[in-house]
PDB file of C-alpha atoms in Angstrom:
ATOM      1  CA  MET A   1       0.000   0.000   0.000  1.00  0.00           C
ATOM      2  CA  PHE A   2       1.332   3.411  -0.942  1.00  0.00           C
ATOM      3  CA  PRO A   3       0.979   6.440   1.369  1.00  0.00           C
ATOM      4  CA  PHE A   4      -1.723   8.017  -0.804  1.00  0.00           C
ATOM      5  CA  GLU A   5      -3.730   4.757  -0.682  1.00  0.00           C
ATOM      6  CA  PHE A   6      -3.383   4.591   3.094  1.00  0.00           C
ATOM      7  CA  LYS A   7      -4.596   8.187   3.501  1.00  0.00           C
ATOM      8  CA  GLN A   8      -7.560   7.585   1.191  1.00  0.00           C
ATOM      9  CA  LEU A   9      -8.655   4.398   2.983  1.00  0.00           C
ATOM     10  CA  LEU A  10      -8.134   5.981   6.399  1.00  0.00           C
ATOM     11  CA  ALA A  11     -10.366   8.901   5.385  1.00  0.00           C
ATOM     12  CA  GLU A  12     -13.090   6.435   4.338  1.00  0.00           C
ATOM     13  CA  CYS A  13     -12.931   4.432   7.573  1.00  0.00           C
ATOM     14  CA  PRO A  14     -10.534   5.600  10.323  1.00  0.00           C
ATOM     15  CA  VAL A  15      -9.861   2.109  11.726  1.00  0.00           C
ATOM     16  CA  VAL A  16      -6.572   0.197  11.578  1.00  0.00           C
ATOM     17  CA  TYR A  17      -6.315  -3.413  12.728  1.00  0.00           C
ATOM     18  CA  LEU A  18      -2.958  -4.733  13.938  1.00  0.00           C
ATOM     19  CA  PRO A  19      -2.682  -8.533  13.802  1.00  0.00           C
ATOM     20  CA  LEU A  20      -0.563  -9.505  16.799  1.00  0.00           C
ATOM     21  CA  GLY A  21       0.258 -13.002  17.959  1.00  0.00           C
ATOM     22  CA  LEU A  22       2.787 -15.250  19.608  1.00  0.00           C
ATOM     23  CA  CYS A  23       5.284 -17.215  17.582  1.00  0.00           C
ATOM     24  CA  GLU A  24       5.270 -20.488  19.481  1.00  0.00           C
ATOM     25  CA  PRO A  25       4.953 -24.193  18.794  1.00  0.00           C
ATOM     26  CA  HIS A  26       1.552 -25.792  19.221  1.00  0.00           C
ATOM     27  CA  GLY A  27       2.720 -29.387  19.113  1.00  0.00           C
ATOM     28  CA  GLN A  28       3.436 -31.477  16.067  1.00  0.00           C
ATOM     29  CA  VAL A  29       0.134 -30.737  14.314  1.00  0.00           C
ATOM     30  CA  SER A  30       0.188 -26.937  13.997  1.00  0.00           C
ATOM     31  CA  ALA A  31       2.377 -24.366  12.309  1.00  0.00           C
ATOM     32  CA  PHE A  32       4.700 -22.017  14.184  1.00  0.00           C
ATOM     33  CA  GLY A  33       3.019 -18.632  14.430  1.00  0.00           C
ATOM     34  CA  LEU A  34      -0.485 -20.112  14.462  1.00  0.00           C
ATOM     35  CA  ASP A  35      -1.642 -17.314  16.776  1.00  0.00           C
ATOM     36  CA  THR A  36      -0.467 -14.671  14.300  1.00  0.00           C
ATOM     37  CA  ILE A  37      -2.075 -16.529  11.379  1.00  0.00           C
ATOM     38  CA  LYS A  38      -5.387 -16.559  13.275  1.00  0.00           C
ATOM     39  CA  ALA A  39      -5.019 -12.855  14.162  1.00  0.00           C
ATOM     40  CA  GLU A  40      -4.450 -12.001  10.486  1.00  0.00           C
ATOM     41  CA  TRP A  41      -7.560 -13.944   9.480  1.00  0.00           C
ATOM     42  CA  LEU A  42      -9.682 -12.239  12.137  1.00  0.00           C
ATOM     43  CA  CYS A  43      -8.449  -8.767  11.162  1.00  0.00           C
ATOM     44  CA  GLN A  44      -9.031  -9.407   7.445  1.00  0.00           C
ATOM     45  CA  ASN A  45     -12.583 -10.588   8.149  1.00  0.00           C
ATOM     46  CA  ALA A  46     -13.308  -7.579  10.355  1.00  0.00           C
ATOM     47  CA  ALA A  47     -11.958  -5.189   7.727  1.00  0.00           C
ATOM     48  CA  SER A  48     -14.000  -6.901   5.007  1.00  0.00           C
ATOM     49  CA  SER A  49     -17.163  -6.696   7.112  1.00  0.00           C
ATOM     50  CA  VAL A  50     -17.001  -3.193   8.586  1.00  0.00           C
ATOM     51  CA  GLY A  51     -14.119  -1.488   6.781  1.00  0.00           C
ATOM     52  CA  GLY A  52     -10.718  -0.380   7.879  1.00  0.00           C
ATOM     53  CA  ILE A  53      -7.101  -1.152   7.106  1.00  0.00           C
ATOM     54  CA  VAL A  54      -5.160  -4.252   8.146  1.00  0.00           C
ATOM     55  CA  ALA A  55      -1.628  -3.281   9.155  1.00  0.00           C
ATOM     56  CA  PRO A  56       1.314  -5.651   8.651  1.00  0.00           C
ATOM     57  CA  SER A  57       1.356  -8.430  11.236  1.00  0.00           C
ATOM     58  CA  MET A  58       3.548  -8.410  14.299  1.00  0.00           C
ATOM     59  CA  GLY A  59       4.709 -11.675  15.789  1.00  0.00           C
ATOM     60  CA  TYR A  60       6.343 -11.588  19.180  1.00  0.00           C
ATOM     61  CA  HIS A  61       8.189 -13.898  21.538  1.00  0.00           C
ATOM     62  CA  ILE A  62       9.189 -17.457  20.835  1.00  0.00           C
ATOM     63  CA  HIS A  63       7.817 -19.625  23.602  1.00  0.00           C
ATOM     64  CA  GLU A  64      10.684 -21.382  25.361  1.00  0.00           C
ATOM     65  CA  THR A  65       8.910 -23.032  28.266  1.00  0.00           C
ATOM     66  CA  GLY A  66       6.181 -25.589  28.700  1.00  0.00           C
ATOM     67  CA  ASN A  67       5.551 -28.966  27.122  1.00  0.00           C
ATOM     68  CA  HIS A  68       7.295 -28.221  23.835  1.00  0.00           C
ATOM     69  CA  ALA A  69      10.395 -26.448  25.161  1.00  0.00           C
ATOM     70  CA  ARG A  70      12.615 -29.539  24.952  1.00  0.00           C
ATOM     71  CA  TRP A  71      11.436 -30.354  21.413  1.00  0.00           C
ATOM     72  CA  LEU A  72      12.006 -26.762  20.325  1.00  0.00           C
ATOM     73  CA  GLU A  73      15.533 -26.748  21.751  1.00  0.00           C
ATOM     74  CA  ASP A  74      16.439 -30.116  20.249  1.00  0.00           C
ATOM     75  CA  THR A  75      14.934 -29.454  16.827  1.00  0.00           C
ATOM     76  CA  VAL A  76      15.277 -25.745  16.152  1.00  0.00           C
ATOM     77  CA  GLY A  77      18.319 -25.190  18.369  1.00  0.00           C
ATOM     78  CA  GLY A  78      20.081 -28.191  16.828  1.00  0.00           C
ATOM     79  CA  LEU A  79      19.315 -26.952  13.315  1.00  0.00           C
ATOM     80  CA  VAL A  80      20.667 -23.485  14.095  1.00  0.00           C
ATOM     81  CA  ARG A  81      23.866 -25.009  15.496  1.00  0.00           C
ATOM     82  CA  LYS A  82      24.320 -27.130  12.326  1.00  0.00           C
ATOM     83  CA  ILE A  83      23.895 -24.058  10.118  1.00  0.00           C
ATOM     84  CA  LEU A  84      26.340 -21.971  12.128  1.00  0.00           C
ATOM     85  CA  ILE A  85      29.046 -24.626  12.362  1.00  0.00           C
TER      86      ILE A  85
END
């Protein structure tokens, strides 16, 4: 979106949605960043229904505790070490 497009859309409906979600594992059956993917979907639907602009998504924090912490360290941490070495 160019600045002139943003200003035009904002004048039509002064609402901006910011998709925000954790980047964390949800077990072996879900994608990393599932929370952000869901937030994007919700914001797009809201904007389609009532108007407004969907800002670029923000993912935050990689979950390093809980049930999947060991798997994340072994899998992702091991892969990063292989790439760096």
